[in-house]
Tab-separated table of C-alpha atoms in Angstrom:
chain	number	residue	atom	x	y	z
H	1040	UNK	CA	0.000	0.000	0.000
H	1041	UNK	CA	1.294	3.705	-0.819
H	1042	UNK	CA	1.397	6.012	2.014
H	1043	UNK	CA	-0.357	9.146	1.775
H	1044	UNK	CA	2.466	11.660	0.870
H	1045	UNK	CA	3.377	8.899	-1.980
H	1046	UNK	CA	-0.074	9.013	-3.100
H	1047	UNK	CA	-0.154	12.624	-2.916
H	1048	UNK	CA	2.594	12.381	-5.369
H	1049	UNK	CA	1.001	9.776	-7.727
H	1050	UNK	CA	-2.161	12.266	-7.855
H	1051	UNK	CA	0.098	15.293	-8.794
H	1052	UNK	CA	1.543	13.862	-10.973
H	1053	UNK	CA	-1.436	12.686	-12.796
H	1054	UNK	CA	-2.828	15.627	-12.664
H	1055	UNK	CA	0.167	17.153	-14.161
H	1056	UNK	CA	0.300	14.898	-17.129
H	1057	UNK	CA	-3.772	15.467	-17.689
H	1058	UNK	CA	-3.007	19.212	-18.112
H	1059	UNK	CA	-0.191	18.425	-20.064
H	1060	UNK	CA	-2.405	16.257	-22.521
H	1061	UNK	CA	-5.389	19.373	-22.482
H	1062	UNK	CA	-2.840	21.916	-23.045
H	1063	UNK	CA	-1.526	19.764	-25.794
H	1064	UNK	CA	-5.233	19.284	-26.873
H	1065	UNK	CA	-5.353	22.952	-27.091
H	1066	UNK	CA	-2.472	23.753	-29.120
H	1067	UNK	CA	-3.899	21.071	-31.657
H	1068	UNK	CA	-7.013	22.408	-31.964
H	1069	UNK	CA	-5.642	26.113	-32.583
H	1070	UNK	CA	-3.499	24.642	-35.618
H	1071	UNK	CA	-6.266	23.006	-36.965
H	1072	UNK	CA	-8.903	25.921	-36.750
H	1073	UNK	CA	-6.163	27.950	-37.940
H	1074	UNK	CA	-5.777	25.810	-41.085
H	1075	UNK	CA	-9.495	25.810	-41.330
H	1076	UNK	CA	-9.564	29.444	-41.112
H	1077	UNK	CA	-7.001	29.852	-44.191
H	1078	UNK	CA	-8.389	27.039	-46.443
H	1079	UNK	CA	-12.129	28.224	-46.039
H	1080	UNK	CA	-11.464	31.849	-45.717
H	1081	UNK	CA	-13.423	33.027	-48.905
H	1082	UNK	CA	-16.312	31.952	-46.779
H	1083	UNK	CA	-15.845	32.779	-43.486
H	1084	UNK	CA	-14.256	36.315	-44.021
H	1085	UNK	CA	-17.856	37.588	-45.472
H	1086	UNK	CA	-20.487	35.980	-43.376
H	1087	UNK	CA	-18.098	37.259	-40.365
H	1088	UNK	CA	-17.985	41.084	-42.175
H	1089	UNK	CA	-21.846	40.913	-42.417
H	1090	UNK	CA	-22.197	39.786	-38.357
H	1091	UNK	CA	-20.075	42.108	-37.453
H	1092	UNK	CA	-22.155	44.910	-39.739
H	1093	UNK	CA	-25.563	43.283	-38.346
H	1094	UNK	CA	-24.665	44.008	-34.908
H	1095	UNK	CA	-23.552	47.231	-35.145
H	1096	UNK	CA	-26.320	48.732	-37.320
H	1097	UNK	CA	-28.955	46.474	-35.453
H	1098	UNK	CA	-29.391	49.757	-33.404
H	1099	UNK	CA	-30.073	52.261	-36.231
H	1100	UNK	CA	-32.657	49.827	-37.554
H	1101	UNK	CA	-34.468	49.303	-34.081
H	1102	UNK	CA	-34.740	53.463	-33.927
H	1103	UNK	CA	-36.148	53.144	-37.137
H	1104	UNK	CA	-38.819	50.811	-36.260
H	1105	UNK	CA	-39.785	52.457	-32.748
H	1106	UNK	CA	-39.383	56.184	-33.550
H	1107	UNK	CA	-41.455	56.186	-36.853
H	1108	UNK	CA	-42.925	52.597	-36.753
H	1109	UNK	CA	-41.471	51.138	-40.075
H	1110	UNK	CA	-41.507	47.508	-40.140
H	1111	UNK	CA	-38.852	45.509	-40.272
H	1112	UNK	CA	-38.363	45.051	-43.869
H	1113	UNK	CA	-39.122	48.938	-44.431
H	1114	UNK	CA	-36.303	50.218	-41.595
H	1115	UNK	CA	-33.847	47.602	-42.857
H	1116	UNK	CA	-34.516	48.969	-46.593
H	1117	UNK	CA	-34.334	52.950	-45.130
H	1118	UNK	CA	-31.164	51.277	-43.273
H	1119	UNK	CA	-29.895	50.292	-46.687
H	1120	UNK	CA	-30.377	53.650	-48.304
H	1121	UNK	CA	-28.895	55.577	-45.494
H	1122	UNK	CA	-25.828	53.834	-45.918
H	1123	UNK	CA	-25.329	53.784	-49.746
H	1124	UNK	CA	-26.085	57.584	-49.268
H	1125	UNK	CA	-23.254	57.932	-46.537
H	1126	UNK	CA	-21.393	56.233	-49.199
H	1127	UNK	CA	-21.731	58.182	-52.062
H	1128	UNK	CA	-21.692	61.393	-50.234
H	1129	UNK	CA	-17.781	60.011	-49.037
H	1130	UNK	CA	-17.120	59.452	-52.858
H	1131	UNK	CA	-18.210	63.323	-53.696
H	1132	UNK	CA	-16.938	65.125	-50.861
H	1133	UNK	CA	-14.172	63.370	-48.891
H	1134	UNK	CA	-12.572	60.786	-51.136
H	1135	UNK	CA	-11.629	63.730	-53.516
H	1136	UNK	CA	-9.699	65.598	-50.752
H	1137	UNK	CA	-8.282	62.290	-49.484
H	1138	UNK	CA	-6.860	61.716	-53.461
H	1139	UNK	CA	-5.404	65.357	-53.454
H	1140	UNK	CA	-4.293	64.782	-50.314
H	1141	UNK	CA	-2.153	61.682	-51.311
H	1142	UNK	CA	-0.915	62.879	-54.828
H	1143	UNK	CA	0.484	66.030	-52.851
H	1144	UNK	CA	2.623	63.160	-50.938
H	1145	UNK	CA	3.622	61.233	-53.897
H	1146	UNK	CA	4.576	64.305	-55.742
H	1147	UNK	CA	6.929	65.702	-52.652
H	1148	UNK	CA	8.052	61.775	-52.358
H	1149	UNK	CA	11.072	62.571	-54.422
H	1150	UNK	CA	12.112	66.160	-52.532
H	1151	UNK	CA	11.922	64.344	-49.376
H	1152	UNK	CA	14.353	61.315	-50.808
H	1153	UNK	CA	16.788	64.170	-51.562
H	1154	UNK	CA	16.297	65.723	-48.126
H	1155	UNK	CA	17.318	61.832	-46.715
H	1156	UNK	CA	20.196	61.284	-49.179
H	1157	UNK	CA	21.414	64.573	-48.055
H	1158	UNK	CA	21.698	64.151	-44.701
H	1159	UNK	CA	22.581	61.005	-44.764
H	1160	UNK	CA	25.597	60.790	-47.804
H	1161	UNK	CA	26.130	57.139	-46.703
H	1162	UNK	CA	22.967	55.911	-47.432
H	1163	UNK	CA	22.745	58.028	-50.763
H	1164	UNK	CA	26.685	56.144	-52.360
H	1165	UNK	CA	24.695	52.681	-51.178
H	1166	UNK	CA	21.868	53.354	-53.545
H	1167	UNK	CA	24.194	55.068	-56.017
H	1168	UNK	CA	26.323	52.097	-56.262
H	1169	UNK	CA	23.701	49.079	-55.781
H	1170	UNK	CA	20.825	50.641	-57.885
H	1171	UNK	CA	21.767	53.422	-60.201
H	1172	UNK	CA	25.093	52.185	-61.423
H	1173	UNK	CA	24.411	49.080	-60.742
H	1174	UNK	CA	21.279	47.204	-61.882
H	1175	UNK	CA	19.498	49.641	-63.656
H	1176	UNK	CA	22.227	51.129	-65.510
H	1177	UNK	CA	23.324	47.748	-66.851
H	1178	UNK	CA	19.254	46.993	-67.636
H	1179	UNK	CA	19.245	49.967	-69.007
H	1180	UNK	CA	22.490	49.454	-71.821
H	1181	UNK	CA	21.584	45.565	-72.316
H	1182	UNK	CA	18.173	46.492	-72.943
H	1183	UNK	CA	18.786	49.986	-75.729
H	1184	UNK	CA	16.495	49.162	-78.555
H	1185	UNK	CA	12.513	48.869	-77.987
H	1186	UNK	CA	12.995	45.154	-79.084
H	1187	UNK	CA	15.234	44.052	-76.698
H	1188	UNK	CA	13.379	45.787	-73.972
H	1189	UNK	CA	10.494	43.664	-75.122
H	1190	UNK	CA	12.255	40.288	-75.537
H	1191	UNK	CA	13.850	41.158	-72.010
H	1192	UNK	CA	9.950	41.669	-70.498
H	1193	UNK	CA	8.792	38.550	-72.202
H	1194	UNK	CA	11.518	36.240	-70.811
H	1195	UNK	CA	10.663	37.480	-67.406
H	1196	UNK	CA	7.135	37.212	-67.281
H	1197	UNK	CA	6.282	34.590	-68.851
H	1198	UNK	CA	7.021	32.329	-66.225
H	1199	UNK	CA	4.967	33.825	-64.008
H	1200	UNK	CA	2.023	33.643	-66.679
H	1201	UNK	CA	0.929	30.131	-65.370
H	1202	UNK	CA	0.774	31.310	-61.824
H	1203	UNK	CA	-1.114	34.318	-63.093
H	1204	UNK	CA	-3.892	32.571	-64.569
H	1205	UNK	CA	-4.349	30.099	-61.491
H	1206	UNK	CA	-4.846	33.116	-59.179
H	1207	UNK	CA	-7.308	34.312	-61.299
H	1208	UNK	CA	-9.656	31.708	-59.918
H	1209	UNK	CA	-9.121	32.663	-56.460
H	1210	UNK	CA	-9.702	36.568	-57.374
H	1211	UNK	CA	-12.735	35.629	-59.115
H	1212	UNK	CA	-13.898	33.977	-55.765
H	1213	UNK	CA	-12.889	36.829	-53.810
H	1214	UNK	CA	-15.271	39.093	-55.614
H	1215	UNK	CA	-18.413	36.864	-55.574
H	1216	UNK	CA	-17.432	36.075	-51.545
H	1217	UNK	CA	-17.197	40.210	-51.259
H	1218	UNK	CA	-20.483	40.130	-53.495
H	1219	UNK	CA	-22.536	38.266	-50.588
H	1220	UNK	CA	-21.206	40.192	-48.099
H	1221	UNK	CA	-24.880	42.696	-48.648
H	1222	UNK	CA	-27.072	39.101	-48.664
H	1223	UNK	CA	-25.403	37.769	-45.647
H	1224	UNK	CA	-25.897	41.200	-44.065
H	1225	UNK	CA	-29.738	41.604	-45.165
H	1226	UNK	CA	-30.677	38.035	-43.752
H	1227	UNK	CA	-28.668	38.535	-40.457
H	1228	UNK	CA	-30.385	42.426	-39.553
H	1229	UNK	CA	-34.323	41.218	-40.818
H	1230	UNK	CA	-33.923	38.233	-38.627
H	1231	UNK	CA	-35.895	38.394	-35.936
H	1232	UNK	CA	-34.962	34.851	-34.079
H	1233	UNK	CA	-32.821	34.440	-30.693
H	1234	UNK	CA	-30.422	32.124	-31.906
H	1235	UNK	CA	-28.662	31.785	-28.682
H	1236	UNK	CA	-31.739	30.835	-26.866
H	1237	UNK	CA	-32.885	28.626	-30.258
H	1238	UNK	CA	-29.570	26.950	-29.404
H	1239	UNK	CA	-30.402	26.130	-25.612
H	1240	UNK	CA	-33.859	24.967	-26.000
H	1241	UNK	CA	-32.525	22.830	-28.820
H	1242	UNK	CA	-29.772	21.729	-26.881
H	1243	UNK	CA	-31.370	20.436	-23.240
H	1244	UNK	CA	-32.697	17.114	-24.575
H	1245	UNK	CA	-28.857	16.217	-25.434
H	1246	UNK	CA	-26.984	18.469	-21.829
H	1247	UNK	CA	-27.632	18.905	-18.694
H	1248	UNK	CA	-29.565	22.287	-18.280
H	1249	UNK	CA	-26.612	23.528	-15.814
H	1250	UNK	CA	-24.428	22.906	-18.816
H	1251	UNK	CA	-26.740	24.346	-21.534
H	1252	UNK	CA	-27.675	27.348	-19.492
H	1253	UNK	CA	-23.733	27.979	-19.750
H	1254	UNK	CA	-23.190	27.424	-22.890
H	1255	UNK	CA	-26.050	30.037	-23.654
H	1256	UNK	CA	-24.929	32.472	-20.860
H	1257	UNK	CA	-21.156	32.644	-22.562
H	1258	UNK	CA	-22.379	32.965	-26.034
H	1259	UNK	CA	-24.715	36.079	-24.979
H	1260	UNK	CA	-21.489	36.987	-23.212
H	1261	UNK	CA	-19.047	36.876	-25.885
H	1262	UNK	CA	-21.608	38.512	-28.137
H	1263	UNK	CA	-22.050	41.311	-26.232
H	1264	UNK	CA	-18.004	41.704	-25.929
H	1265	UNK	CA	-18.351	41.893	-29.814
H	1266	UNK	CA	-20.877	44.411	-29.879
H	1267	UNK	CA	-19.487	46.358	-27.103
H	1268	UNK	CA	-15.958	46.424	-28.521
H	1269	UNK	CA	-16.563	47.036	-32.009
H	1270	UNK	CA	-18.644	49.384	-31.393
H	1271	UNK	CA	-16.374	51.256	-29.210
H	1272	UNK	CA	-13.544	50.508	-30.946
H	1273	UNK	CA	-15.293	52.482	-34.597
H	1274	UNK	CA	-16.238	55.733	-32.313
H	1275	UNK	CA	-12.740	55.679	-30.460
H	1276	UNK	CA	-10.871	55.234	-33.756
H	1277	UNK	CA	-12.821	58.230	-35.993
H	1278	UNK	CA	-12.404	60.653	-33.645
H	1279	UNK	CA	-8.883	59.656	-32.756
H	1280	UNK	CA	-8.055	59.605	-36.438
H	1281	UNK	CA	-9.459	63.192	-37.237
H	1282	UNK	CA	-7.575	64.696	-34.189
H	1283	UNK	CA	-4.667	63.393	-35.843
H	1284	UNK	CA	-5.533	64.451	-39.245
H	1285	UNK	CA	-6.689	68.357	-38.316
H	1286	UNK	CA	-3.259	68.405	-36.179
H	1287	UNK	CA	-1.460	67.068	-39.361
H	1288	UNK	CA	-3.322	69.181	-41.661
H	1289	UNK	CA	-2.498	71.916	-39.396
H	1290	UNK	CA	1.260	71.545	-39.505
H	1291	UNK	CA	1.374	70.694	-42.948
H	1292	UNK	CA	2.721	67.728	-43.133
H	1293	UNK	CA	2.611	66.028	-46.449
H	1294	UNK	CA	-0.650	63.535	-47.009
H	1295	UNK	CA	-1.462	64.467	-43.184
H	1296	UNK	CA	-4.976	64.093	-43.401
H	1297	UNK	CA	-4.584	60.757	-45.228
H	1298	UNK	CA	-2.501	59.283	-42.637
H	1299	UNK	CA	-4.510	60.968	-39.762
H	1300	UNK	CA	-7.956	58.975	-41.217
H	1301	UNK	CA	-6.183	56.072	-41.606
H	1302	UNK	CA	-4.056	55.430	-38.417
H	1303	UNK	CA	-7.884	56.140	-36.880
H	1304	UNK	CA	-9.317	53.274	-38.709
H	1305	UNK	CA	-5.393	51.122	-37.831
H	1306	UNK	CA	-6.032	51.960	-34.474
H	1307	UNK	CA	-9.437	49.175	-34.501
H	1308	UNK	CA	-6.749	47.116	-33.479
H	1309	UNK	CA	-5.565	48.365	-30.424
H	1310	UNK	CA	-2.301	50.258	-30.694
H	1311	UNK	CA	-1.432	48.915	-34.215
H	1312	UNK	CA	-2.156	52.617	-35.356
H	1313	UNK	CA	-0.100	54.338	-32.979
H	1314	UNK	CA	2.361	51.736	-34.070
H	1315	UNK	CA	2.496	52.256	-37.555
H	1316	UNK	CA	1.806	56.091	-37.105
H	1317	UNK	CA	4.581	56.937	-35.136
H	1318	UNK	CA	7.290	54.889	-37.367
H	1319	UNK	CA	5.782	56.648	-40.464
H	1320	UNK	CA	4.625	60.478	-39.679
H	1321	UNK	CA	7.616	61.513	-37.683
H	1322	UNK	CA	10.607	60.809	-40.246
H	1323	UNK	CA	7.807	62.435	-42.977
H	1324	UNK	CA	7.515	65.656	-40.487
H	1325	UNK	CA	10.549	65.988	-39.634
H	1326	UNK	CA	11.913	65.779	-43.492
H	1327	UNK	CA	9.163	68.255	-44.714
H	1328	UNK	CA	9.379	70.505	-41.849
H	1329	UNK	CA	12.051	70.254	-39.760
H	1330	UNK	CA	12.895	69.745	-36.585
H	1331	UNK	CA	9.719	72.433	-35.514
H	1332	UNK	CA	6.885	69.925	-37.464
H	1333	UNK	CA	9.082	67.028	-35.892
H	1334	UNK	CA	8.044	68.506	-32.027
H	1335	UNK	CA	4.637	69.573	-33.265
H	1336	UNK	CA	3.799	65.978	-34.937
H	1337	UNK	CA	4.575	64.093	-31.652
H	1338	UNK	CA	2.833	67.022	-29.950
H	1339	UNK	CA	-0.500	66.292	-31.833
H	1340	UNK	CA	0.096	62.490	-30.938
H	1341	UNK	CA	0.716	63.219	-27.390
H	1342	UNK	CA	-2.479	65.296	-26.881
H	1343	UNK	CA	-4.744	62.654	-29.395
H	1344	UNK	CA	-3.255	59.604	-27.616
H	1345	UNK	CA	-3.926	61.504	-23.605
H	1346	UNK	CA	-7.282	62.157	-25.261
H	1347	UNK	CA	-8.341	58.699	-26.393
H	1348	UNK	CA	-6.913	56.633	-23.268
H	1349	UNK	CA	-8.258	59.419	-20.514
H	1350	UNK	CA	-11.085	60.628	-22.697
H	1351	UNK	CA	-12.306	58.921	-25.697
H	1352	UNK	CA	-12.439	54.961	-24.353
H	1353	UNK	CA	-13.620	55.655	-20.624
H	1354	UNK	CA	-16.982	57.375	-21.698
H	1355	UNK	CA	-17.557	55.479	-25.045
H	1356	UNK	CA	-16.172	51.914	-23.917
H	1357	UNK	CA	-15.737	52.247	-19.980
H	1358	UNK	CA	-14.260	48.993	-18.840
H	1359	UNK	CA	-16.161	46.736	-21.696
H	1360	UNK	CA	-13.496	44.233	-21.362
H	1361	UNK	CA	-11.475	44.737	-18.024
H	1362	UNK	CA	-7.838	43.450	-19.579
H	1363	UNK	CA	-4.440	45.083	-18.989
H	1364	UNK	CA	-3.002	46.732	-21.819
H	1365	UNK	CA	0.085	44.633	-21.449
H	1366	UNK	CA	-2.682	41.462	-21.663
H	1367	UNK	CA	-4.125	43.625	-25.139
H	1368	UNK	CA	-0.640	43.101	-26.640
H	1369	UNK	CA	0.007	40.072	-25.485
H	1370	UNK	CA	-3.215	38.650	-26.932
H	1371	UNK	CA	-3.102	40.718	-30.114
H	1372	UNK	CA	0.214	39.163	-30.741
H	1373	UNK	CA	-1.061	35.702	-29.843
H	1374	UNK	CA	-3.934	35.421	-32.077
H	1375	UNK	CA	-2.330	37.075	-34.866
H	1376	UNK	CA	-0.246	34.151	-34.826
H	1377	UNK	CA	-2.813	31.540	-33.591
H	1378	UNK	CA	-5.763	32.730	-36.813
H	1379	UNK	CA	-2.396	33.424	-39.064
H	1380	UNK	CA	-2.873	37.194	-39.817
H	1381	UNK	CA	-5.189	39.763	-39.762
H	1382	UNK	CA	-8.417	38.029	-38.765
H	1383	UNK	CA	-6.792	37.031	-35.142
H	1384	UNK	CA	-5.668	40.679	-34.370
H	1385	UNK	CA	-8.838	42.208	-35.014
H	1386	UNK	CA	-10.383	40.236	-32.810
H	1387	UNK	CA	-7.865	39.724	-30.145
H	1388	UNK	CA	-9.232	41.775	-27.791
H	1389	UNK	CA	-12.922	40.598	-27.714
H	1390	UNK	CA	-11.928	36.832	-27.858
H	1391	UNK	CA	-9.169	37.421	-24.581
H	1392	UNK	CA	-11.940	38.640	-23.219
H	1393	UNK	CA	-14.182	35.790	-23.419
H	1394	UNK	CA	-11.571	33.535	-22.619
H	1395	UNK	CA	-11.515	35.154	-19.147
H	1396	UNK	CA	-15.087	35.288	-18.766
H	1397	UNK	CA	-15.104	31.142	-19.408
H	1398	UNK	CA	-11.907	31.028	-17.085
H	1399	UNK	CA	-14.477	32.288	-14.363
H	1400	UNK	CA	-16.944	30.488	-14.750
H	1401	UNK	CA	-15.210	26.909	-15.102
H	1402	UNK	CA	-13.174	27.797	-12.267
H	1403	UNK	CA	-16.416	28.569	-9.984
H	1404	UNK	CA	-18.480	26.013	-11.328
H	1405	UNK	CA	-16.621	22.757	-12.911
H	1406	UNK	CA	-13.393	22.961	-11.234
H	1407	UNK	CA	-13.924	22.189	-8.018
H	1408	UNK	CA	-16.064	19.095	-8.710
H	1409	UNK	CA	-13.240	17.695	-11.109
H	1410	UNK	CA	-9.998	18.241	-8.821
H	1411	UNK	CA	-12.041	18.188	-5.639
H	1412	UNK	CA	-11.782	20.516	-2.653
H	1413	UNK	CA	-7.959	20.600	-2.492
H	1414	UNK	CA	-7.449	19.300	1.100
H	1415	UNK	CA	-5.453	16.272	1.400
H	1416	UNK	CA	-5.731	14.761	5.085
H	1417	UNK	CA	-2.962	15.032	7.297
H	1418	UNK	CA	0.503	13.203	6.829
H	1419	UNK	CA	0.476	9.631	9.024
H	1420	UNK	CA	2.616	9.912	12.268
H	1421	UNK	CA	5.338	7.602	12.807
């Protein structure tokens, strides 16, 4: 017979090697829903677009049904024309000004080069000698006549023909998946039906109501994580983006509007915009400016970063999903890795979050009965 510290032992280390066999259970099952996620993603990345869409307009199409009693189908169709007129009125008014904005960039692109060359002469011989009298000089003299030029381009690309005309499947399948993006949408907003509680009267024949009144109570949870963050996330991001792009403007930065609007709409994954921003607006200030637009760039991101951390996300989000920001990084570099790209970052947050949320609630409710209390009676005296 084992004593009790050696059975204390034997049940550690079973228990040890059962969480080594979940956590190895987990890892699987993130490689192959990650693998799932890339071979089926024509079809997931639109019917996610159009939930996403669905439960942030849901509340534009419910004021349109109470305030002037439309029914459903007739605020969903007044929802539909508000938003292809938002739309157009973009193309007239702001996508013009965006277009100027960026062809002002593109055309001061090569000034600023000379401004970097200049101050940096090392960097300038480097090019000189590994691009200009280099490679495209000696393209340039092998390739004189129009003929040769041609041959030259048809040697090259012809190999990459074949590829060519295999992707153009997969574009074609793009479109018609980005083409039921409005269907998926339409069905989702008119539909009327609870699915999570369609899902938990369905599912008590088969569980235990404990464990289908879970199941239902962390799918209402992680849904309203989604709406709440999302949400959030599009009203914290527009106005952070246009304090950045009036600042910009201001200064006179080159494209500053541009890259004010769109480290906003970067910044729907937390801190990817100031990210990106900072690496990319502060050498363009400070080579268009000087060191004066340098300070007053990092100036306009001080005062629209203080306002969107002690402003901007305590009254629109308030503590929607009560993780650290070190945990936000953490997890957005997870599962960006986990979902292989883009899909896992924007919805880091929102899925950390319900991963705490079930962390709770197994650790009230199913832990204790599967470990047991924890106590192990007292060592035998000798």
């Amino acid at each position: 017979m084992f004593s009790i510290f050696q059975k204390r032992i034997i049940a550690w280390a079973l228990t040890c090697l059962a969480g080594m066999v979940v956590v190895g259970f987990v890892c699987g099952l993130f490689v192959v829903f990650s693998k799932f996620l890339a071979a089926f993603s024509t079809v997931i990345w639109p019917l996610a677009i159009a939930m996403m869409l669905s439960l942030l307009l849901t509340p534009v199409c419910d004021f349109l049904e109470k305030k002037f009693r439309f029914p459903r189908a007739l605020s969903v169709a007044s929802l539909f024309v508000l938003v292809v007129a938002a739309a157009a009125a973009l193309l007239l008014f702001a996508v013009p000004m965006l277009f100027r904005e960026a062809a002002d960039l593109f055309r001061q692109l090569p000034v600023l080069l000379d401004r970097v060359l200049e101050r940096f002469p090392e960097l300038a011989l480097w090019i000189d000698e590994n691009f200009r009298r280099g490679n495209i000089r000696e393209t340039l003299l092998q390739n004189a006549s129009v003929p040769g030029a041609l041959k030259s381009l048809l040697s090259a690309g012809l190999p990459h023909l074949r590829a060519l005309a295999e992707k153009s499947g997969a574009f074609f399948g793009q479109v018609a998946a980005a083409a039921s993006v409005p269907i998926y949408f339409y069905y989702l907003i008119s539909e009327r039906r609870d699915f999570i509680g369609f899902f938990e009267a369905e599912s008590r024949p088969l569980l235990s109501e404990r464990v289908a009144g879970d199941l239902a109570f962390l799918a209402r949870n992680f849904r309203d994580i989604l709406v709440a963050f999302f949400r959030g996330q599009v009203l914290v991001g527009f106005f952070y983006g246009l304090i950045l792009a009036v600042g910009f403007g201001l200064l006179g930065v080159p494209g500053g509007i541009v890259i004010g609007l769109g480290i906003g709409m970067l910044n729907m994954v937390p801190y990817l915009g100031t990210i990106v921003g900072l690496s990319l607006i502060l050498p363009l200030a400070f080579f268009s400016g000087g060191i004066l637009t340098l300070f007053g760039a990092f100036g306009v991101f001080c005062v629209a970063q203080l306002t969107e951390s002690y402003f901007l996300t305590p009254k629109i989000m308030g503590k929607r999903t009560g993780l650290h920001p070190m945990v936000i990084m953490l997890a957005i570099f997870f599962w960006a890795t986990a979902l292989d790209g883009l899909l896992g970052m924007v919805f880091a947050v929102p899925l950390t979050a319900f991963f705490v949320v079930f962390w709770r609630l197994f650790k009230e409710r199913y832990l204790p009965s599967i470990v047991g209390s924890g106590e192990f009676p007292p060592a035998e005296k000798k």
